[in-house]
Amino acid sequence: MFDAVISLEVIEHVANPLEFCQSLSALAVPNGATVVSTINRSMRAYATAIVAAEYILRWLPKGTHEWSKLVTPEELALMLQKASVSVEEMAGFVYNPLSGEWSLSDDISVNYIAFGVKKSGTPSTDGAEARLP
């Protein structure tokens, strides 16, 4: 069990995101932090993270992301809640192509990160064992 469990840009690639969230929760101690970043399932995210990044700029191999596997902030919050993790904060990531730097933003329409806390007194969620998907 860990004080913090961090999953960056993974959940949009797994077959069962709810089970994945349950696995993350099972790895965290009660009141432990869970951090998840991903890409929103929005038209803006499709245009920038898939079309631009994969097909135009070729920063990523074509087909890296599947539209149907992208997760909205509301869906992520609900899955984490079902896994006994209370989402405390969400923020967006914005890339500045002129500086080549990423920064936090209030804009969660493309890339975003969620910070949650595992509810105290909750055992491993629904008997799920900590395992990698």
mmCIF file of C-alpha atoms in Angstrom:
data_model
loop_
_atom_site.group_PDB
_atom_site.id
_atom_site.type_symbol
_atom_site.label_atom_id
_atom_site.label_comp_id
_atom_site.label_asym_id
_atom_site.label_seq_id
_atom_site.Cartn_x
_atom_site.Cartn_y
_atom_site.Cartn_z
ATOM 1 C CA MET A 1 0.000 0.000 0.000
ATOM 2 C CA PHE A 2 1.264 3.453 -0.927
ATOM 3 C CA ASP A 3 0.740 7.014 0.320
ATOM 4 C CA ALA A 4 0.335 8.144 -3.296
ATOM 5 C CA VAL A 5 -0.560 6.341 -6.507
ATOM 6 C CA ILE A 6 0.092 8.175 -9.773
ATOM 7 C CA SER A 7 -1.149 7.187 -13.228
ATOM 8 C CA LEU A 8 -0.187 9.589 -16.000
ATOM 9 C CA GLU A 9 -1.627 9.125 -19.488
ATOM 10 C CA VAL A 10 -2.523 5.446 -18.953
ATOM 11 C CA ILE A 11 -6.272 5.140 -18.346
ATOM 12 C CA GLU A 12 -7.155 5.963 -21.970
ATOM 13 C CA HIS A 13 -5.257 2.840 -23.062
ATOM 14 C CA VAL A 14 -6.770 0.200 -20.737
ATOM 15 C CA ALA A 15 -9.621 -2.172 -21.586
ATOM 16 C CA ASN A 16 -11.605 -1.576 -18.383
ATOM 17 C CA PRO A 17 -11.067 1.894 -16.881
ATOM 18 C CA LEU A 18 -13.322 1.272 -13.857
ATOM 19 C CA GLU A 19 -11.369 -1.843 -12.925
ATOM 20 C CA PHE A 20 -8.170 0.152 -13.447
ATOM 21 C CA CYS A 21 -9.414 2.844 -11.017
ATOM 22 C CA GLN A 22 -10.275 0.125 -8.506
ATOM 23 C CA SER A 23 -6.733 -1.235 -8.845
ATOM 24 C CA LEU A 24 -5.291 2.231 -8.224
ATOM 25 C CA SER A 25 -7.477 2.625 -5.145
ATOM 26 C CA ALA A 26 -6.466 -0.795 -3.831
ATOM 27 C CA LEU A 27 -2.832 0.338 -3.964
ATOM 28 C CA ALA A 28 -3.479 3.470 -1.866
ATOM 29 C CA VAL A 29 -3.643 3.625 1.915
ATOM 30 C CA PRO A 30 -6.779 5.200 3.438
ATOM 31 C CA ASN A 31 -6.483 8.993 2.987
ATOM 32 C CA GLY A 32 -3.749 8.335 0.399
ATOM 33 C CA ALA A 33 -3.503 10.389 -2.775
ATOM 34 C CA THR A 34 -4.515 9.161 -6.214
ATOM 35 C CA VAL A 35 -3.472 11.213 -9.241
ATOM 36 C CA VAL A 36 -4.718 10.438 -12.758
ATOM 37 C CA SER A 37 -4.037 12.368 -15.963
ATOM 38 C CA THR A 38 -5.651 11.682 -19.319
ATOM 39 C CA ILE A 39 -7.190 13.209 -22.436
ATOM 40 C CA ASN A 40 -10.775 14.466 -22.433
ATOM 41 C CA ARG A 41 -13.235 13.007 -24.947
ATOM 42 C CA SER A 42 -14.099 16.358 -26.534
ATOM 43 C CA MET A 43 -14.021 17.659 -30.093
ATOM 44 C CA ARG A 44 -11.167 19.990 -29.165
ATOM 45 C CA ALA A 45 -9.182 17.051 -27.780
ATOM 46 C CA TYR A 46 -9.899 15.034 -30.927
ATOM 47 C CA ALA A 47 -8.634 17.888 -33.099
ATOM 48 C CA THR A 48 -5.465 18.519 -31.095
ATOM 49 C CA ALA A 49 -4.488 15.258 -29.371
ATOM 50 C CA ILE A 50 -5.414 12.899 -32.197
ATOM 51 C CA VAL A 51 -5.560 14.733 -35.536
ATOM 52 C CA ALA A 52 -2.804 17.290 -34.903
ATOM 53 C CA ALA A 53 -0.459 15.297 -32.619
ATOM 54 C CA GLU A 54 -0.725 11.953 -34.433
ATOM 55 C CA TYR A 55 -1.532 12.717 -38.069
ATOM 56 C CA ILE A 56 -0.239 16.229 -38.792
ATOM 57 C CA LEU A 57 2.698 16.867 -36.441
ATOM 58 C CA ARG A 58 3.461 13.142 -35.989
ATOM 59 C CA TRP A 59 4.524 13.627 -32.374
ATOM 60 C CA LEU A 60 2.908 10.254 -31.651
ATOM 61 C CA PRO A 61 2.436 7.172 -33.817
ATOM 62 C CA LYS A 62 -0.852 7.134 -35.745
ATOM 63 C CA GLY A 63 -3.511 5.263 -33.819
ATOM 64 C CA THR A 64 -1.985 5.846 -30.382
ATOM 65 C CA HIS A 65 -5.320 7.128 -29.078
ATOM 66 C CA GLU A 66 -8.798 5.779 -29.754
ATOM 67 C CA TRP A 67 -11.646 8.276 -29.499
ATOM 68 C CA SER A 68 -13.892 5.749 -27.749
ATOM 69 C CA LYS A 69 -11.323 5.152 -24.990
ATOM 70 C CA LEU A 70 -10.867 8.820 -24.075
ATOM 71 C CA VAL A 71 -12.399 9.705 -20.701
ATOM 72 C CA THR A 72 -14.360 12.833 -19.804
ATOM 73 C CA PRO A 73 -13.679 14.512 -16.447
ATOM 74 C CA GLU A 74 -17.170 13.547 -15.279
ATOM 75 C CA GLU A 75 -16.604 9.890 -16.184
ATOM 76 C CA LEU A 76 -13.241 9.835 -14.417
ATOM 77 C CA ALA A 77 -14.693 11.407 -11.266
ATOM 78 C CA LEU A 78 -17.523 8.852 -11.229
ATOM 79 C CA MET A 79 -15.162 5.895 -11.727
ATOM 80 C CA LEU A 80 -12.858 7.131 -8.976
ATOM 81 C CA GLN A 81 -15.842 7.680 -6.683
ATOM 82 C CA LYS A 82 -16.974 4.089 -7.324
ATOM 83 C CA ALA A 83 -13.422 3.048 -6.390
ATOM 84 C CA SER A 84 -13.665 4.904 -3.034
ATOM 85 C CA VAL A 85 -11.561 7.860 -4.197
ATOM 86 C CA SER A 86 -12.980 11.348 -3.687
ATOM 87 C CA VAL A 87 -11.801 13.765 -6.399
ATOM 88 C CA GLU A 88 -10.662 16.952 -4.664
ATOM 89 C CA GLU A 89 -9.282 18.917 -7.611
ATOM 90 C CA MET A 90 -8.973 18.878 -11.406
ATOM 91 C CA ALA A 91 -6.813 21.037 -13.619
ATOM 92 C CA GLY A 92 -5.987 21.209 -17.290
ATOM 93 C CA PHE A 93 -2.612 20.957 -18.993
ATOM 94 C CA VAL A 94 -1.909 23.445 -21.780
ATOM 95 C CA TYR A 95 1.027 23.216 -24.182
ATOM 96 C CA ASN A 96 2.722 26.379 -25.453
ATOM 97 C CA PRO A 97 4.343 25.512 -28.801
ATOM 98 C CA LEU A 98 6.404 28.718 -28.759
ATOM 99 C CA SER A 99 8.129 27.924 -25.456
ATOM 100 C CA GLY A 100 7.802 24.154 -25.682
ATOM 101 C CA GLU A 101 6.444 24.097 -22.121
ATOM 102 C CA TRP A 102 3.374 22.639 -20.462
ATOM 103 C CA SER A 103 1.533 24.519 -17.720
ATOM 104 C CA LEU A 104 -1.494 24.002 -15.497
ATOM 105 C CA SER A 105 -4.708 25.695 -16.553
ATOM 106 C CA ASP A 106 -8.406 25.923 -15.736
ATOM 107 C CA ASP A 107 -9.055 24.535 -19.241
ATOM 108 C CA ILE A 108 -9.800 20.792 -18.965
ATOM 109 C CA SER A 109 -11.104 20.450 -22.531
ATOM 110 C CA VAL A 110 -8.042 18.538 -23.821
ATOM 111 C CA ASN A 111 -5.471 17.264 -21.309
ATOM 112 C CA TYR A 112 -6.345 17.214 -17.625
ATOM 113 C CA ILE A 113 -5.237 15.821 -14.285
ATOM 114 C CA ALA A 114 -7.310 14.782 -11.274
ATOM 115 C CA PHE A 115 -6.223 14.628 -7.646
ATOM 116 C CA GLY A 116 -8.234 12.449 -5.305
ATOM 117 C CA VAL A 117 -8.062 11.010 -1.801
ATOM 118 C CA LYS A 118 -8.980 7.452 -0.898
ATOM 119 C CA LYS A 119 -11.804 7.537 1.601
ATOM 120 C CA SER A 120 -10.617 6.573 5.077
ATOM 121 C CA GLY A 121 -11.827 3.327 6.509
ATOM 122 C CA THR A 122 -12.422 1.788 3.104
ATOM 123 C CA PRO A 123 -10.834 -1.549 2.378
ATOM 124 C CA SER A 124 -9.632 -2.518 -1.067
ATOM 125 C CA THR A 125 -12.621 -1.634 -3.225
ATOM 126 C CA ASP A 126 -15.226 -4.344 -3.681
ATOM 127 C CA GLY A 127 -12.649 -7.017 -2.971
ATOM 128 C CA ALA A 128 -10.596 -5.978 -5.993
ATOM 129 C CA GLU A 129 -6.997 -6.975 -5.612
ATOM 130 C CA ALA A 130 -4.263 -4.577 -6.570
ATOM 131 C CA ARG A 131 -3.184 -5.752 -9.987
ATOM 132 C CA LEU A 132 -2.042 -4.323 -13.253
ATOM 133 C CA PRO A 133 -4.624 -4.470 -16.049
#
